[in-house]
XYZ file of C-alpha atoms in Angstrom:
437
model
C -0.098 0.304 0.282
C 1.296 3.732 -0.708
C 2.308 5.679 1.932
C 3.683 9.269 2.161
C 5.719 8.460 4.705
C 7.630 5.971 2.902
C 10.165 6.643 -0.219
C 8.443 4.886 -3.307
C 10.919 3.411 -5.692
C 10.340 2.542 -8.712
C 12.203 -0.405 -10.101
C 12.296 0.687 -14.377
C 11.333 4.157 -13.583
C 11.393 5.257 -17.820
C 8.870 2.649 -18.654
C 6.032 4.777 -20.473
C 3.443 3.603 -17.831
C 5.852 3.653 -14.769
C 7.248 6.951 -16.054
C 3.611 8.512 -16.343
C 2.759 6.523 -12.998
C 6.011 8.107 -11.003
C 4.377 11.350 -12.398
C 1.234 11.009 -10.703
C 2.398 10.185 -7.585
C 4.899 13.063 -7.384
C 1.911 14.969 -7.743
C -0.049 13.669 -5.106
C 2.556 14.484 -2.952
C 4.317 11.216 -2.287
C 8.646 10.707 -2.313
C 9.613 9.201 -5.472
C 12.502 7.847 -7.109
C 13.647 4.758 -8.877
C 16.134 3.311 -11.805
C 16.787 2.132 -14.792
C 19.247 1.413 -17.689
C 21.943 4.106 -18.302
C 20.368 4.642 -22.164
C 18.882 7.710 -22.713
C 14.795 7.480 -23.132
C 12.274 10.251 -24.145
C 10.516 9.591 -20.458
C 13.671 10.759 -18.568
C 12.726 14.058 -19.646
C 9.463 15.210 -17.617
C 10.709 12.568 -14.801
C 13.781 15.370 -14.432
C 11.792 18.104 -14.604
C 9.320 16.881 -11.515
C 12.233 16.946 -9.711
C 12.145 13.259 -9.779
C 15.650 10.999 -9.084
C 16.529 8.780 -11.897
C 19.678 6.269 -10.817
C 21.056 3.240 -12.808
C 20.478 -0.089 -11.458
C 21.792 -1.228 -8.325
C 21.581 -3.687 -5.658
C 22.603 -0.508 -3.084
C 19.284 1.326 -4.158
C 17.533 -1.295 -1.976
C 17.041 -0.368 1.136
C 14.621 -1.609 4.192
C 11.537 1.085 4.374
C 10.858 1.506 0.930
C 7.931 0.262 -1.391
C 9.088 -1.169 -4.315
C 7.023 -0.847 -7.338
C 8.848 -3.203 -9.575
C 8.062 -2.816 -13.608
C 6.291 -5.758 -15.433
C 9.523 -6.227 -17.807
C 12.106 -6.852 -14.611
C 12.649 -10.817 -13.304
C 15.274 -12.090 -10.970
C 18.193 -11.281 -13.111
C 17.850 -7.676 -12.616
C 20.288 -6.735 -9.844
C 17.756 -4.309 -7.720
C 15.132 -7.731 -8.031
C 17.771 -9.624 -7.081
C 18.421 -7.933 -3.903
C 14.841 -7.366 -3.198
C 14.628 -11.443 -2.696
C 17.852 -11.602 -0.876
C 16.889 -9.101 1.865
C 13.295 -9.880 1.931
C 11.540 -7.059 0.654
C 8.402 -7.623 -0.728
C 7.336 -5.475 -4.227
C 4.219 -4.280 -5.845
C 3.107 -4.635 -9.354
C 2.862 -1.489 -11.604
C -0.759 -2.391 -12.228
C -1.733 -2.916 -8.080
C -0.385 0.032 -7.963
C -2.727 1.921 -10.518
C -5.337 -0.232 -9.014
C -4.922 1.853 -5.921
C -5.206 4.755 -7.778
C -8.589 3.622 -9.564
C -10.197 2.678 -6.415
C -9.920 6.524 -5.268
C -11.758 8.499 -8.294
C -14.406 8.122 -10.673
C -12.323 6.245 -13.058
C -12.378 5.128 -16.991
C -10.303 2.847 -18.066
C -9.382 2.449 -22.013
C -8.433 -0.344 -22.824
C -8.304 -2.134 -26.502
C -5.885 -3.369 -28.998
C -5.569 -0.054 -30.921
C -6.388 3.168 -30.048
C -5.566 3.058 -26.080
C -3.319 6.225 -26.523
C -4.995 8.247 -28.584
C -8.515 7.623 -26.958
C -7.131 8.268 -23.173
C -5.711 11.630 -24.250
C -8.654 12.433 -25.358
C -10.984 11.232 -22.670
C -8.204 13.303 -19.884
C -8.210 16.487 -21.805
C -12.124 16.732 -22.184
C -13.048 15.747 -18.671
C -10.023 17.872 -17.800
C -12.278 20.908 -18.671
C -15.212 19.661 -16.521
C -13.241 18.869 -13.074
C -10.190 17.903 -11.945
C -9.052 14.974 -13.751
C -5.853 12.674 -13.116
C -4.656 10.632 -15.925
C -2.066 7.596 -17.100
C -1.403 7.567 -20.320
C 0.589 5.017 -22.198
C 3.203 7.333 -23.916
C 4.699 8.869 -20.556
C 2.412 10.833 -19.624
C 0.946 11.204 -15.761
C -0.744 13.693 -13.611
C -1.966 13.887 -10.260
C -4.467 16.127 -9.193
C -5.567 15.739 -5.316
C -9.487 16.799 -5.231
C -9.676 14.894 -8.733
C -13.302 13.786 -10.016
C -12.108 12.083 -12.459
C -9.172 9.223 -13.243
C -8.810 8.438 -16.892
C -6.337 5.950 -17.701
C -4.813 3.238 -20.404
C -5.615 -0.293 -19.388
C -2.742 -2.590 -21.518
C -3.892 -6.231 -22.277
C -0.443 -7.335 -22.650
C -0.245 -11.187 -20.297
C -3.549 -9.419 -18.825
C -2.168 -6.688 -16.764
C -5.376 -4.942 -16.890
C -7.072 -7.638 -14.849
C -5.552 -5.595 -12.148
C -8.275 -2.836 -11.865
C -11.566 -2.972 -11.246
C -12.911 0.804 -12.554
C -16.318 2.693 -12.340
C -16.070 2.785 -16.438
C -14.188 0.890 -19.562
C -14.055 1.711 -22.864
C -13.394 -1.293 -25.184
C -12.390 0.400 -28.208
C -11.780 -3.164 -30.192
C -10.549 -6.745 -29.736
C -8.023 -7.635 -32.969
C -5.684 -10.669 -32.095
C -2.466 -9.413 -30.672
C 0.827 -10.537 -28.773
C 0.751 -13.742 -30.103
C 4.134 -14.202 -27.985
C 1.849 -14.484 -25.246
C -1.877 -15.113 -26.066
C -2.475 -18.746 -26.982
C -5.134 -17.696 -30.074
C -8.011 -14.998 -30.439
C -10.293 -16.872 -27.921
C -7.554 -16.497 -25.249
C -7.269 -13.131 -26.353
C -10.631 -12.286 -25.792
C -10.931 -14.176 -22.415
C -8.865 -11.380 -21.208
C -11.332 -8.811 -21.848
C -14.082 -10.391 -20.929
C -12.896 -10.698 -17.408
C -11.968 -7.264 -17.788
C -15.605 -6.017 -18.349
C -16.749 -8.102 -15.674
C -14.780 -6.090 -13.193
C -16.193 -3.132 -14.622
C -18.724 -1.346 -12.333
C -21.089 1.265 -13.856
C -21.183 1.201 -17.719
C -19.263 -0.323 -21.005
C -18.479 1.430 -24.211
C -17.870 -0.417 -27.097
C -17.485 -0.006 -31.094
C -20.619 -1.400 -32.464
C -19.148 -3.310 -35.248
C -16.680 -5.450 -33.146
C -18.187 -8.842 -33.180
C -16.326 -9.662 -30.324
C -17.064 -6.721 -28.124
C -20.415 -7.204 -29.037
C -20.368 -11.010 -27.336
C -19.008 -10.262 -24.228
C -21.783 -10.479 -21.462
C -22.114 -7.633 -18.431
C -24.215 -7.494 -15.671
C -23.781 -3.572 -16.113
C -25.191 -1.406 -19.549
C -23.227 -2.108 -22.092
C -23.400 0.782 -24.703
C -22.025 0.304 -28.609
C -20.650 3.660 -30.079
C -20.556 3.887 -33.824
C -21.898 4.814 -36.934
C -25.174 2.585 -37.642
C -28.690 3.202 -36.402
C -28.837 0.588 -34.261
C -25.466 2.074 -32.168
C -26.414 3.512 -28.335
C -24.039 6.311 -29.245
C -24.160 7.184 -33.200
C -21.810 9.412 -35.199
C -23.914 10.729 -37.729
C -23.602 13.839 -40.671
C -20.035 13.877 -40.899
C -18.360 15.644 -42.737
C -14.229 15.438 -43.313
C -11.702 18.127 -44.661
C -8.336 18.301 -44.834
C -8.643 20.435 -41.434
C -9.937 17.754 -39.319
C -13.762 16.215 -38.835
C -16.984 17.414 -37.883
C -20.296 14.832 -36.623
C -23.414 15.151 -34.639
C -24.011 12.594 -31.978
C -27.277 10.737 -31.464
C -28.242 9.261 -28.313
C -31.385 8.019 -26.501
C -33.408 9.354 -29.643
C -32.007 13.230 -29.449
C -29.181 14.890 -31.104
C -26.728 16.207 -28.661
C -25.168 18.377 -31.037
C -22.598 19.683 -33.284
C -19.110 17.818 -32.408
C -15.595 19.137 -34.338
C -12.475 17.349 -33.807
C -8.698 18.690 -35.500
C -8.313 14.878 -36.177
C -8.247 12.887 -39.185
C -9.635 9.448 -40.220
C -12.973 7.190 -39.262
C -11.107 5.965 -36.025
C -10.982 9.323 -34.409
C -14.224 10.169 -35.287
C -14.783 6.924 -32.910
C -12.228 7.514 -30.617
C -14.193 10.829 -30.152
C -17.966 9.618 -29.748
C -16.829 7.056 -26.820
C -15.597 9.947 -25.077
C -18.526 11.834 -25.697
C -20.714 8.664 -24.391
C -18.416 8.667 -21.139
C -19.255 12.690 -20.940
C -22.775 12.418 -21.259
C -23.256 9.196 -19.022
C -21.997 11.108 -16.520
C -23.616 14.414 -16.841
C -21.446 16.773 -18.185
C -22.944 19.583 -20.407
C -22.534 18.636 -23.736
C -21.376 22.449 -24.813
C -18.790 22.042 -22.474
C -17.513 19.020 -24.895
C -18.397 20.738 -27.944
C -15.894 23.938 -26.552
C -13.552 20.653 -25.360
C -12.467 18.765 -28.921
C -11.942 21.636 -30.911
C -8.585 22.392 -28.411
C -7.325 19.055 -28.639
C -3.575 18.898 -29.094
C -3.093 15.357 -29.890
C -1.293 12.029 -28.111
C 2.639 11.785 -28.378
C 3.690 9.271 -31.374
C 0.076 9.136 -32.556
C -0.178 10.872 -36.028
C 2.094 13.744 -35.230
C 3.091 15.882 -37.898
C 6.501 18.277 -38.720
C 6.442 20.358 -41.879
C 9.651 20.443 -44.021
C 8.293 22.932 -47.499
C 6.355 20.673 -49.389
C 7.218 17.287 -46.867
C 4.968 16.265 -44.312
C 6.660 14.122 -41.927
C 4.193 11.727 -39.889
C 5.505 9.974 -37.039
C 3.082 7.222 -35.701
C 3.175 4.112 -33.184
C 0.861 1.701 -35.786
C 2.631 -1.516 -36.029
C -0.587 -3.754 -36.252
C -2.259 -3.861 -39.438
C -6.168 -2.300 -38.503
C -3.752 0.879 -36.882
C -1.827 0.837 -39.938
C -4.897 0.893 -42.239
C -6.380 3.955 -40.065
C -3.376 5.957 -40.197
C -3.092 5.850 -43.581
C -6.476 6.930 -44.220
C -5.720 9.437 -42.006
C -3.007 10.347 -44.092
C -4.952 10.203 -47.375
C -7.484 12.814 -45.986
C -5.404 15.050 -44.793
C -3.107 14.914 -48.118
C -5.112 14.315 -50.715
C -2.636 15.875 -53.281
C 0.692 14.663 -52.004
C 2.500 11.781 -52.682
C 2.227 9.163 -49.682
C 5.276 7.583 -48.950
C 5.432 4.816 -45.502
C 8.480 3.648 -43.502
C 7.159 0.716 -41.560
C 9.276 -1.180 -38.854
C 8.035 -3.859 -38.272
C 7.780 -5.248 -34.729
C 8.609 -8.200 -33.351
C 9.056 -11.581 -35.358
C 6.344 -13.517 -34.080
C 3.958 -10.475 -35.070
C 5.655 -10.087 -38.615
C 4.802 -13.689 -39.380
C 1.493 -13.616 -38.056
C 0.194 -10.492 -40.183
C 2.486 -10.663 -43.198
C 0.081 -11.510 -46.047
C -1.947 -8.257 -43.764
C 1.218 -6.235 -44.156
C 2.319 -7.027 -47.713
C -1.414 -6.146 -48.128
C -2.086 -2.626 -46.796
C 1.653 -1.622 -47.903
C 0.895 -2.404 -51.734
C -2.059 0.422 -51.562
C 0.692 3.193 -50.485
C 2.762 5.405 -53.068
C 5.692 3.749 -51.995
C 6.573 1.494 -49.141
C 10.064 0.917 -47.361
C 10.424 -1.568 -44.815
C 13.342 -1.305 -41.901
C 14.997 -4.186 -40.530
C 12.150 -5.902 -38.264
C 12.475 -4.629 -34.273
C 13.327 -7.407 -32.115
C 12.245 -6.851 -28.639
C 13.847 -8.235 -25.259
C 11.224 -10.736 -24.949
C 12.129 -12.039 -28.739
C 15.079 -11.267 -30.024
C 15.661 -13.895 -33.035
C 12.898 -15.395 -35.652
C 12.330 -16.971 -39.044
C 10.786 -14.082 -41.448
C 13.164 -10.931 -42.470
C 11.862 -7.642 -43.952
C 13.166 -9.130 -47.408
C 10.236 -11.656 -47.065
C 7.716 -8.546 -47.258
C 9.401 -6.896 -49.952
C 9.340 -9.575 -52.002
C 5.588 -9.554 -52.180
C 5.275 -5.556 -52.517
C 6.106 -4.351 -55.805
C 8.082 -0.995 -55.592
C 9.160 -1.028 -52.160
C 12.410 -1.106 -50.617
C 14.522 -2.101 -47.476
C 15.662 0.749 -45.726
C 18.634 1.157 -42.734
C 20.217 4.137 -41.612
C 22.817 3.611 -44.217
C 20.777 4.707 -47.092
C 18.188 6.587 -45.241
C 18.959 9.321 -47.746
C 16.714 7.117 -50.463
C 13.752 9.173 -48.569
C 15.406 12.671 -49.764
C 14.330 11.983 -53.371
C 10.215 11.867 -52.713
C 9.543 15.567 -53.073
C 5.599 17.082 -52.474
C 5.426 13.854 -50.176
C 3.465 12.811 -46.943
C 6.080 10.301 -45.561
C 4.820 8.201 -42.077
C 6.921 6.429 -40.279
C 5.289 3.765 -38.410
C 6.357 1.279 -35.698
C 6.362 1.061 -31.962
C 10.475 0.075 -31.842
C 12.841 2.405 -32.391
C 11.722 3.789 -35.208
C 12.352 7.451 -34.105
C 15.996 7.250 -35.092
C 15.391 6.545 -38.646
C 12.806 9.716 -38.304
C 15.245 11.658 -36.607
C 17.733 10.787 -39.404
C 15.898 11.855 -42.166
C 14.896 15.406 -40.359
C 18.506 15.927 -40.366
C 19.224 15.235 -43.986
C 15.485 18.167 -44.685
C 17.389 20.646 -43.122
C 20.965 20.826 -44.391
């Protein structure tokens, strides 16, 4: 249990979820510090700005009287975890620590294979215009407000971590099979969401077009959102432009109003409709939601744009076929007159093999596709598939690495989209340096 009289020590504090949690607890008045690998990560900057000490892993960091929060990725081969075992010091997991916060406020979890970070970011932004709101977002952002009415958080399904949570409400965006390195099959994956639904207290909001979400059984109200007349919250009268999208939402037989978002693609409209549905259920005035949505600045690494003359560089976390299709649709909407160039980094060998045909089909539809070497994660560093296996079936595609990143500079009046969940920003950074020379 958390205790403001004790130091809370994070083993793996630079992880995106752990960093966000550390920031929340610091805001709430806890004594927070932690350790991680020496390598620089983007999560360091907000930790340092918040005055949170970050050290390298060292067994000497573990002391009696601390509350130890252990990151999900670390086992007993980590020197600090080993020190806990040796000294018989108990730790609590990242999910169990988040659950303590979940129980402190009106909590809304956002789960699903895709769209968690974008939807949580939008939800936190909108609710924050209504009342004090704490939030934890999977891109490393976290904020704690002691007198919060709401807590919006991203609920990660990997290894069933989100089953530690018992929120008041939960948004589920989709249940497309993922993480084949852990889940046995689609049925196993769906079963995790069924349990998460059962642990939700007041209301479940699900995308109406996902049959697996439709099949979830709950004792609480389950609301659907989408584009159909049959949905409880229906986005209708949709207008898409190069500046974003606007639409009306129908619920309970009445028009809740016209909403505008500076975002692109059908998935962004769906995410916004889910947020509107939660706000409506919590009796938030729709006028506040209408004013809040247009001021949303977006989520980190979710269709983030930089402009270099006639070149638009887009950074996106997409690494699953559904996410990739959504990102490409968004790029087509915003940049209808530009050449669409995609630089894709496959993420893990098991996922690449599972979705090879999907990746090939998607990338055949862009103007030019480049594929980087497959990102090898700590949990899976080898496999029997390569990037070259994909390019064989994508006409005109090429394998690209840092050595030939300059090949991208031949594309003018282009939208160059970097997609992946690994270390693809290094390729983007190298390309951007060539653009500013």
